[in-house]
mmCIF file of C-alpha atoms and ligand atoms in Angstrom:
data_model
loop_
_atom_site.group_PDB
_atom_site.id
_atom_site.type_symbol
_atom_site.label_atom_id
_atom_site.label_comp_id
_atom_site.label_asym_id
_atom_site.label_seq_id
_atom_site.Cartn_x
_atom_site.Cartn_y
_atom_site.Cartn_z
ATOM 1 C CA MET A 1 -11.417 -9.165 2.917
ATOM 2 C CA ASP A 2 -13.408 -8.820 -0.330
ATOM 3 C CA ALA A 3 -11.924 -11.641 -2.389
ATOM 4 C CA LYS A 4 -12.948 -9.963 -5.644
ATOM 5 C CA LEU A 5 -10.930 -6.788 -5.109
ATOM 6 C CA VAL A 6 -7.628 -8.651 -4.998
ATOM 7 C CA LEU A 7 -6.635 -12.044 -6.353
ATOM 8 C CA THR A 8 -3.788 -14.042 -4.868
ATOM 9 C CA GLU A 9 -2.012 -17.089 -6.175
ATOM 10 C CA VAL A 10 0.928 -18.932 -4.649
ATOM 11 C CA ALA A 11 3.244 -21.271 -6.571
ATOM 12 C CA GLU A 12 6.931 -22.179 -6.400
ATOM 13 C CA GLY A 13 7.666 -19.765 -3.568
ATOM 14 C CA ILE A 14 6.124 -16.796 -5.369
ATOM 15 C CA GLY A 15 2.928 -15.084 -4.234
ATOM 16 C CA VAL A 16 1.212 -13.004 -6.915
ATOM 17 C CA LEU A 17 -1.224 -10.346 -5.695
ATOM 18 C CA THR A 18 -3.373 -8.841 -8.465
ATOM 19 C CA ILE A 19 -5.380 -5.711 -7.723
ATOM 20 C CA ASN A 20 -8.646 -6.554 -9.397
ATOM 21 C CA ARG A 21 -10.807 -3.571 -10.211
ATOM 22 C CA PRO A 22 -10.066 -3.189 -13.932
ATOM 23 C CA GLU A 23 -13.304 -1.325 -14.729
ATOM 24 C CA SER A 24 -11.912 1.591 -12.641
ATOM 25 C CA LEU A 25 -8.304 1.010 -13.761
ATOM 26 C CA ASN A 26 -7.664 -0.576 -10.331
ATOM 27 C CA ALA A 27 -8.151 2.765 -8.529
ATOM 28 C CA LEU A 28 -7.563 2.523 -4.794
ATOM 29 C CA ASN A 29 -10.606 3.137 -2.629
ATOM 30 C CA THR A 30 -10.695 2.333 1.089
ATOM 31 C CA LYS A 31 -11.963 -1.209 0.491
ATOM 32 C CA VAL A 32 -9.233 -1.955 -2.054
ATOM 33 C CA VAL A 33 -6.550 -0.611 0.295
ATOM 34 C CA GLU A 34 -7.912 -2.827 3.084
ATOM 35 C CA ALA A 35 -8.062 -5.843 0.768
ATOM 36 C CA ILE A 36 -4.472 -5.319 -0.398
ATOM 37 C CA GLU A 37 -3.193 -5.034 3.153
ATOM 38 C CA ALA A 38 -5.118 -8.119 4.304
ATOM 39 C CA ALA A 39 -3.765 -10.112 1.355
ATOM 40 C CA LEU A 40 -0.217 -8.923 2.052
ATOM 41 C CA GLN A 41 -0.561 -9.901 5.712
ATOM 42 C CA ALA A 42 -1.605 -13.410 4.643
ATOM 43 C CA LEU A 43 1.345 -13.644 2.214
ATOM 44 C CA GLU A 44 3.745 -12.369 4.904
ATOM 45 C CA ILE A 45 2.913 -15.249 7.256
ATOM 46 C CA ASP A 46 2.598 -17.940 4.556
ATOM 47 C CA PRO A 47 5.781 -20.052 4.835
ATOM 48 C CA GLN A 48 5.367 -21.158 1.205
ATOM 49 C CA VAL A 49 5.864 -17.568 0.016
ATOM 50 C CA LYS A 50 9.421 -16.256 -0.348
ATOM 51 C CA VAL A 51 8.713 -13.273 -2.573
ATOM 52 C CA VAL A 52 5.616 -11.334 -3.626
ATOM 53 C CA ILE A 53 4.713 -9.844 -7.019
ATOM 54 C CA LEU A 54 2.199 -6.998 -7.054
ATOM 55 C CA THR A 55 0.379 -6.207 -10.307
ATOM 56 C CA GLY A 56 -2.903 -4.902 -11.695
ATOM 57 C CA ALA A 57 -5.716 -6.726 -13.484
ATOM 58 C CA GLY A 58 -6.559 -5.911 -17.088
ATOM 59 C CA GLU A 59 -4.594 -4.573 -20.023
ATOM 60 C CA LYS A 60 -4.506 -0.886 -19.152
ATOM 61 C CA ALA A 61 -3.460 -0.208 -15.614
ATOM 62 C CA PHE A 62 -1.346 -1.193 -12.675
ATOM 63 C CA VAL A 63 -3.256 1.327 -10.539
ATOM 64 C CA ALA A 64 -4.568 4.659 -11.908
ATOM 65 C CA GLY A 65 -4.411 6.276 -8.477
ATOM 66 C CA GLY A 66 -6.478 6.880 -5.419
ATOM 67 C CA ASP A 67 -10.193 6.677 -6.193
ATOM 68 C CA ILE A 68 -11.135 10.223 -7.237
ATOM 69 C CA LYS A 69 -14.851 9.387 -6.949
ATOM 70 C CA GLU A 70 -14.361 8.434 -3.279
ATOM 71 C CA MET A 71 -12.085 11.413 -2.545
ATOM 72 C CA VAL A 72 -14.220 14.092 -4.256
ATOM 73 C CA SER A 73 -16.482 14.676 -1.232
ATOM 74 C CA MET A 74 -13.920 14.196 1.549
ATOM 75 C CA ASP A 75 -13.448 16.843 4.223
ATOM 76 C CA PRO A 76 -10.024 17.451 5.838
ATOM 77 C CA PRO A 77 -10.341 14.759 8.558
ATOM 78 C CA ALA A 78 -11.524 12.210 5.985
ATOM 79 C CA GLY A 79 -8.671 13.176 3.612
ATOM 80 C CA GLN A 80 -6.119 12.822 6.387
ATOM 81 C CA ALA A 81 -7.610 9.494 7.505
ATOM 82 C CA PHE A 82 -7.532 8.214 3.915
ATOM 83 C CA ALA A 83 -3.896 9.243 3.516
ATOM 84 C CA ARG A 84 -2.969 7.642 6.842
ATOM 85 C CA ARG A 85 -4.828 4.454 5.874
ATOM 86 C CA GLY A 86 -2.942 4.300 2.584
ATOM 87 C CA GLN A 87 0.358 5.085 4.267
ATOM 88 C CA GLN A 88 -0.221 2.209 6.707
ATOM 89 C CA MET A 89 -0.464 -0.132 3.702
ATOM 90 C CA ILE A 90 2.614 1.455 2.086
ATOM 91 C CA LEU A 91 4.641 1.083 5.274
ATOM 92 C CA PHE A 92 3.499 -2.533 5.601
ATOM 93 C CA VAL A 93 4.910 -3.285 2.127
ATOM 94 C CA GLU A 94 8.225 -1.720 3.132
ATOM 95 C CA LYS A 95 8.360 -3.582 6.445
ATOM 96 C CA MET A 96 7.468 -7.008 5.090
ATOM 97 C CA SER A 97 10.217 -9.546 5.620
ATOM 98 C CA LYS A 98 9.796 -10.702 2.003
ATOM 99 C CA PRO A 99 10.682 -8.718 -1.115
ATOM 100 C CA VAL A 100 7.704 -7.234 -2.939
ATOM 101 C CA LEU A 101 8.238 -6.640 -6.676
ATOM 102 C CA ALA A 102 5.973 -4.328 -8.677
ATOM 103 C CA ALA A 103 5.008 -5.516 -12.171
ATOM 104 C CA VAL A 104 3.720 -2.245 -13.625
ATOM 105 C CA ASN A 105 1.605 -3.402 -16.546
ATOM 106 C CA GLY A 106 0.036 -0.037 -17.486
ATOM 107 C CA TYR A 107 -0.831 3.270 -15.809
ATOM 108 C CA ALA A 108 0.838 3.772 -12.419
ATOM 109 C CA LEU A 109 -0.461 7.179 -11.424
ATOM 110 C CA GLY A 110 -0.798 8.979 -8.103
ATOM 111 C CA GLY A 111 -1.392 6.431 -5.353
ATOM 112 C CA GLY A 112 -0.611 3.711 -7.902
ATOM 113 C CA LEU A 113 2.923 4.977 -8.426
ATOM 114 C CA GLU A 114 3.225 5.526 -4.690
ATOM 115 C CA LEU A 115 2.307 1.888 -4.106
ATOM 116 C CA ALA A 116 4.851 0.766 -6.709
ATOM 117 C CA LEU A 117 7.511 2.977 -5.076
ATOM 118 C CA ALA A 118 6.925 1.178 -1.775
ATOM 119 C CA CYS A 119 7.870 -2.093 -3.466
ATOM 120 C CA ASP A 120 11.473 -3.292 -3.506
ATOM 121 C CA PHE A 121 11.828 -2.566 -7.202
ATOM 122 C CA ILE A 122 9.746 -2.060 -10.308
ATOM 123 C CA TYR A 123 9.730 -3.844 -13.675
ATOM 124 C CA ALA A 124 7.445 -2.188 -16.218
ATOM 125 C CA SER A 125 5.722 -2.851 -19.505
ATOM 126 C CA GLU A 126 6.715 -0.699 -22.502
ATOM 127 C CA LYS A 127 3.201 0.724 -22.466
ATOM 128 C CA ALA A 128 3.270 1.795 -18.804
ATOM 129 C CA ARG A 129 2.861 5.468 -17.981
ATOM 130 C CA LEU A 130 3.983 6.725 -14.608
ATOM 131 C CA GLY A 131 3.333 9.967 -12.785
ATOM 132 C CA LEU A 132 2.048 11.816 -9.764
ATOM 133 C CA PRO A 133 -0.854 13.889 -11.191
ATOM 134 C CA GLU A 134 -2.331 14.841 -7.795
ATOM 135 C CA VAL A 135 -1.671 18.595 -8.208
ATOM 136 C CA THR A 136 -3.825 18.564 -11.379
ATOM 137 C CA LEU A 137 -6.692 17.580 -9.043
ATOM 138 C CA GLY A 138 -5.967 20.243 -6.427
ATOM 139 C CA ILE A 139 -4.354 17.805 -4.009
ATOM 140 C CA MET A 140 -0.841 16.425 -3.495
ATOM 141 C CA PRO A 141 0.681 12.954 -3.155
ATOM 142 C CA GLY A 142 -0.469 11.462 0.137
ATOM 143 C CA PHE A 143 0.641 7.847 0.104
ATOM 144 C CA GLY A 144 4.314 8.607 0.763
ATOM 145 C CA GLY A 145 5.144 9.741 -2.785
ATOM 146 C CA THR A 146 6.878 12.994 -1.878
ATOM 147 C CA GLN A 147 9.146 11.099 0.499
ATOM 148 C CA ASN A 148 9.872 7.914 -1.433
ATOM 149 C CA LEU A 149 10.303 9.491 -4.880
ATOM 150 C CA ALA A 150 12.696 12.193 -3.647
ATOM 151 C CA ARG A 151 14.758 9.573 -1.798
ATOM 152 C CA LEU A 152 14.818 7.321 -4.889
ATOM 153 C CA ILE A 153 15.617 9.762 -7.713
ATOM 154 C CA GLY A 154 16.708 12.872 -5.852
ATOM 155 C CA PRO A 155 14.751 16.020 -5.073
ATOM 156 C CA ASN A 156 15.140 17.769 -8.456
ATOM 157 C CA ARG A 157 13.490 15.140 -10.636
ATOM 158 C CA ALA A 158 10.943 14.425 -7.901
ATOM 159 C CA ARG A 159 10.013 18.130 -7.834
ATOM 160 C CA GLU A 160 9.610 18.162 -11.630
ATOM 161 C CA LEU A 161 7.223 15.203 -11.541
ATOM 162 C CA VAL A 162 5.274 16.291 -8.449
ATOM 163 C CA TYR A 163 4.852 19.986 -9.400
ATOM 164 C CA SER A 164 3.980 19.378 -13.059
ATOM 165 C CA GLY A 165 1.831 16.281 -12.589
ATOM 166 C CA LYS A 166 3.156 15.036 -15.933
ATOM 167 C CA GLN A 167 3.305 11.385 -16.922
ATOM 168 C CA VAL A 168 6.522 9.778 -18.120
ATOM 169 C CA SER A 169 7.021 6.702 -20.261
ATOM 170 C CA ALA A 170 8.376 3.473 -18.824
ATOM 171 C CA GLU A 171 11.658 4.118 -20.652
ATOM 172 C CA GLN A 172 11.989 7.621 -19.179
ATOM 173 C CA ALA A 173 11.183 6.193 -15.732
ATOM 174 C CA ARG A 174 13.944 3.626 -16.273
ATOM 175 C CA GLU A 175 16.440 6.334 -17.204
ATOM 176 C CA TRP A 176 15.524 8.237 -14.057
ATOM 177 C CA GLY A 177 15.949 5.163 -11.835
ATOM 178 C CA ILE A 178 12.280 4.674 -10.940
ATOM 179 C CA VAL A 179 12.004 1.456 -12.950
ATOM 180 C CA ASN A 180 14.722 -1.220 -13.073
ATOM 181 C CA ALA A 181 13.819 -2.751 -16.440
ATOM 182 C CA VAL A 182 11.270 -2.406 -19.258
ATOM 183 C CA PHE A 183 9.734 -5.257 -21.286
ATOM 184 C CA PRO A 184 7.218 -5.736 -24.099
ATOM 185 C CA PRO A 185 3.794 -6.246 -22.470
ATOM 186 C CA ASP A 186 3.656 -10.020 -22.903
ATOM 187 C CA GLU A 187 7.205 -10.449 -21.579
ATOM 188 C CA LEU A 188 6.654 -8.478 -18.363
ATOM 189 C CA MET A 189 5.208 -11.198 -16.123
ATOM 190 C CA PRO A 190 7.632 -13.900 -17.322
ATOM 191 C CA ALA A 191 10.515 -11.511 -16.569
ATOM 192 C CA VAL A 192 9.196 -10.633 -13.119
ATOM 193 C CA ARG A 193 8.575 -14.310 -12.376
ATOM 194 C CA GLU A 194 12.109 -15.122 -13.484
ATOM 195 C CA ILE A 195 13.761 -12.624 -11.106
ATOM 196 C CA ALA A 196 11.277 -13.578 -8.350
ATOM 197 C CA GLY A 197 12.250 -17.235 -8.844
ATOM 198 C CA ARG A 198 15.937 -16.404 -8.455
ATOM 199 C CA ILE A 199 15.164 -14.536 -5.223
ATOM 200 C CA ALA A 200 12.953 -17.390 -3.968
ATOM 201 C CA ARG A 201 15.749 -19.929 -4.422
ATOM 202 C CA ASN A 202 18.014 -18.006 -2.027
ATOM 203 C CA GLY A 203 17.836 -18.365 1.741
ATOM 204 C CA SER A 204 14.812 -16.301 2.704
ATOM 205 C CA LEU A 205 16.243 -15.420 6.127
ATOM 206 C CA ALA A 206 19.244 -13.842 4.418
ATOM 207 C CA VAL A 207 17.122 -12.036 1.820
ATOM 208 C CA GLY A 208 14.747 -10.755 4.520
ATOM 209 C CA ARG A 209 17.590 -9.394 6.681
ATOM 210 C CA ALA A 210 19.164 -7.759 3.613
ATOM 211 C CA LYS A 211 15.825 -6.066 2.855
ATOM 212 C CA ALA A 212 15.618 -4.840 6.466
ATOM 213 C CA ALA A 213 19.173 -3.473 6.246
ATOM 214 C CA ILE A 214 18.416 -1.536 3.046
ATOM 215 C CA VAL A 215 14.961 -0.217 4.006
ATOM 216 C CA THR A 216 15.765 0.652 7.617
ATOM 217 C CA GLY A 217 19.293 1.779 6.826
ATOM 218 C CA LEU A 218 17.994 4.408 4.396
ATOM 219 C CA ASN A 219 16.468 6.230 7.350
ATOM 220 C CA MET A 220 19.605 6.047 9.488
ATOM 221 C CA SER A 221 22.917 7.865 9.437
ATOM 222 C CA LYS A 222 25.482 5.943 7.367
ATOM 223 C CA GLU A 223 27.374 4.947 10.506
ATOM 224 C CA ASP A 224 24.245 3.631 12.234
ATOM 225 C CA GLY A 225 23.306 1.841 9.009
ATOM 226 C CA PHE A 226 26.690 0.116 8.940
ATOM 227 C CA ARG A 227 26.237 -0.903 12.587
ATOM 228 C CA TYR A 228 22.745 -2.267 11.855
ATOM 229 C CA GLU A 229 24.056 -4.155 8.823
ATOM 230 C CA ALA A 230 26.829 -5.743 10.908
ATOM 231 C CA ALA A 231 24.329 -6.798 13.592
ATOM 232 C CA LEU A 232 22.044 -8.483 11.029
ATOM 233 C CA PHE A 233 25.069 -10.046 9.290
ATOM 234 C CA GLY A 234 26.147 -11.539 12.617
ATOM 235 C CA LEU A 235 22.659 -12.885 13.361
ATOM 236 C CA LEU A 236 22.690 -14.931 10.148
ATOM 237 C CA PHE A 237 25.556 -16.994 11.572
ATOM 238 C CA ALA A 238 22.977 -18.465 13.946
ATOM 239 C CA THR A 239 21.099 -20.048 11.021
ATOM 240 C CA GLU A 240 21.300 -23.486 9.435
ATOM 241 C CA ASP A 241 21.086 -21.737 6.072
ATOM 242 C CA GLN A 242 24.446 -20.025 6.655
ATOM 243 C CA ARG A 243 26.124 -23.365 7.357
ATOM 244 C CA GLU A 244 24.359 -25.053 4.451
ATOM 245 C CA GLY A 245 25.111 -22.229 1.985
ATOM 246 C CA MET A 246 28.818 -22.136 2.792
ATOM 247 C CA GLN A 247 29.196 -25.925 3.049
ATOM 248 C CA ALA A 248 27.477 -26.310 -0.330
ATOM 249 C CA PHE A 249 29.973 -23.864 -1.856
ATOM 250 C CA ILE A 250 32.900 -25.813 -0.433
ATOM 251 C CA GLU A 251 31.416 -29.123 -1.643
ATOM 252 C CA LYS A 252 30.686 -27.616 -5.078
ATOM 253 C CA ARG A 253 26.960 -28.402 -4.956
ATOM 254 C CA ALA A 254 23.728 -26.407 -4.945
ATOM 255 C CA ALA A 255 22.602 -25.245 -1.509
ATOM 256 C CA GLY A 256 19.359 -26.608 -0.094
ATOM 257 C CA PHE A 257 18.087 -23.794 2.060
ATOM 258 C CA LYS A 258 15.500 -24.578 4.724
ATOM 259 C CA ASP A 259 14.740 -21.033 5.898
ATOM 260 C CA LYS A 260 15.990 -21.989 9.356
HETATM 261 N N1 CO8 B 1 -10.302 7.156 -9.577
HETATM 262 C C1 CO8 B 1 -11.526 6.740 -9.899
HETATM 263 N N2 CO8 B 1 -11.865 6.270 -11.100
HETATM 264 C C2 CO8 B 1 -10.899 6.218 -12.032
HETATM 265 C C3 CO8 B 1 -9.593 6.639 -11.794
HETATM 266 C C4 CO8 B 1 -9.291 7.114 -10.474
HETATM 267 N N3 CO8 B 1 -8.051 7.495 -10.117
HETATM 268 N N4 CO8 B 1 -8.871 6.480 -12.902
HETATM 269 C C5 CO8 B 1 -9.691 5.979 -13.826
HETATM 270 N N5 CO8 B 1 -10.925 5.811 -13.305
HETATM 271 C C6 CO8 B 1 -12.121 5.312 -13.973
HETATM 272 C C7 CO8 B 1 -12.720 6.336 -14.922
HETATM 273 O O1 CO8 B 1 -13.515 7.252 -14.227
HETATM 274 C C8 CO8 B 1 -13.498 5.457 -15.857
HETATM 275 O O2 CO8 B 1 -14.698 5.073 -15.230
HETATM 276 P P1 CO8 B 1 -16.120 5.260 -16.016
HETATM 277 O O3 CO8 B 1 -16.023 4.293 -17.158
HETATM 278 O O4 CO8 B 1 -17.116 4.862 -14.978
HETATM 279 O O5 CO8 B 1 -16.169 6.670 -16.449
HETATM 280 C C9 CO8 B 1 -12.631 4.193 -15.965
HETATM 281 O O6 CO8 B 1 -11.774 4.212 -14.817
HETATM 282 C C10 CO8 B 1 -11.752 4.182 -17.196
HETATM 283 O O7 CO8 B 1 -10.998 5.378 -17.215
HETATM 284 P P2 CO8 B 1 -10.939 6.381 -18.472
HETATM 285 O O8 CO8 B 1 -12.203 6.275 -19.277
HETATM 286 O O9 CO8 B 1 -10.575 7.729 -17.951
HETATM 287 O O10 CO8 B 1 -9.745 5.736 -19.288
HETATM 288 P P3 CO8 B 1 -8.789 6.487 -20.333
HETATM 289 O O11 CO8 B 1 -8.033 5.411 -21.033
HETATM 290 O O12 CO8 B 1 -9.539 7.462 -21.149
HETATM 291 O O13 CO8 B 1 -7.770 7.338 -19.412
HETATM 292 C C11 CO8 B 1 -6.298 7.682 -17.549
HETATM 293 C C12 CO8 B 1 -6.889 6.670 -18.566
HETATM 294 C C13 CO8 B 1 -5.403 8.691 -18.269
HETATM 295 C C14 CO8 B 1 -5.456 6.891 -16.538
HETATM 296 C C15 CO8 B 1 -7.451 8.434 -16.838
HETATM 297 O O14 CO8 B 1 -8.379 7.473 -16.355
HETATM 298 C C16 CO8 B 1 -7.015 9.259 -15.687
HETATM 299 O O15 CO8 B 1 -6.457 10.340 -15.875
HETATM 300 N N6 CO8 B 1 -7.285 8.787 -14.440
HETATM 301 C C17 CO8 B 1 -6.995 9.516 -13.242
HETATM 302 C C18 CO8 B 1 -5.509 9.516 -12.955
HETATM 303 C C19 CO8 B 1 -5.205 10.339 -11.718
HETATM 304 O O16 CO8 B 1 -5.380 11.530 -11.682
HETATM 305 N N7 CO8 B 1 -4.737 9.650 -10.642
HETATM 306 C C20 CO8 B 1 -4.380 10.283 -9.406
HETATM 307 C C21 CO8 B 1 -5.534 10.240 -8.471
HETATM 308 S S1 CO8 B 1 -5.231 11.128 -6.954
HETATM 309 C C22 CO8 B 1 -4.283 10.077 -6.053
HETATM 310 O O17 CO8 B 1 -3.875 9.027 -6.493
HETATM 311 C C23 CO8 B 1 -3.960 10.480 -4.673
HETATM 312 C C24 CO8 B 1 -3.424 9.303 -3.891
HETATM 313 C C25 CO8 B 1 -3.011 9.691 -2.546
HETATM 314 C C26 CO8 B 1 -4.181 9.779 -1.702
HETATM 315 C C27 CO8 B 1 -3.876 10.582 -0.551
HETATM 316 C C28 CO8 B 1 -5.024 10.655 0.411
HETATM 317 C C29 CO8 B 1 -6.108 11.579 0.023
#
């Protein structure tokens, strides 16, 4: 892993992964994609980490997309391989047992928005701009954007964004349900850390199973999703955290979860 392409920091149960290529607005080339995935794998197995925040270095961008300078000379097999490589990273984010929160501090375009959409939810800065401009470059979203955006905001608004390639403001993205909340730039990271801290204080086994139920359930029939939810719900009764959480309620004290 090239340590310079991503920065990670772990404190108080929160792992912060910063994509660190600000001179190119954090554009995703193959090496950056590999570095992000390697860093996420390390955070996934780090028992100190209960929740991950993903953000971009610099003042301007979360991620301004796939690296156009790398893609310009690709042939079809290379384009497909690049998309598959990116999708592997996207699917890893979705399958992680820990929530991944996107702190969109500036442009989230193309592959950048697709990466943010793979996260559990997005908080954005007032100055963020979001969009899928791939068609303006003669290509289309290839890191899962057509699938995840249509599932998140419905096919009509997804079609408008994908076919036009237009950017929307953070506020518009919030109205459409892409972004959960919008903050002034200097309040974004404190706000994301605050919600991450609340998540980190909960039993991580319970949070992880709830994430699995939501992410996996979205791709199931409603009945199968209910069945899967009930199975995961039942499994949590095998944990010390379930006993501790309920006993703490009865004793009117704060729970001390051990992630066991
Ligand atoms: N790729 C490579 N370099 C980039 C990218 C990018 N996506 N975005 C910005 N940069 C570079 C610029 O080239 C520039 O570098 P240099 O100083 O060497 O010229 C530097 O970052 C700063 O950018 P600008 O000077 O352009 O900054 P501005 O503030 O003027 O503009 C914008 C900011 C509006 C964000 C502008 O940079 C822009 O439009 N960028 C491209 C946005 C875009 O089209 N993104 C989608 C890319 S395609 C994609 O994401 C597909 C992903 C799925 C892949 C599927 C597999 C193939």
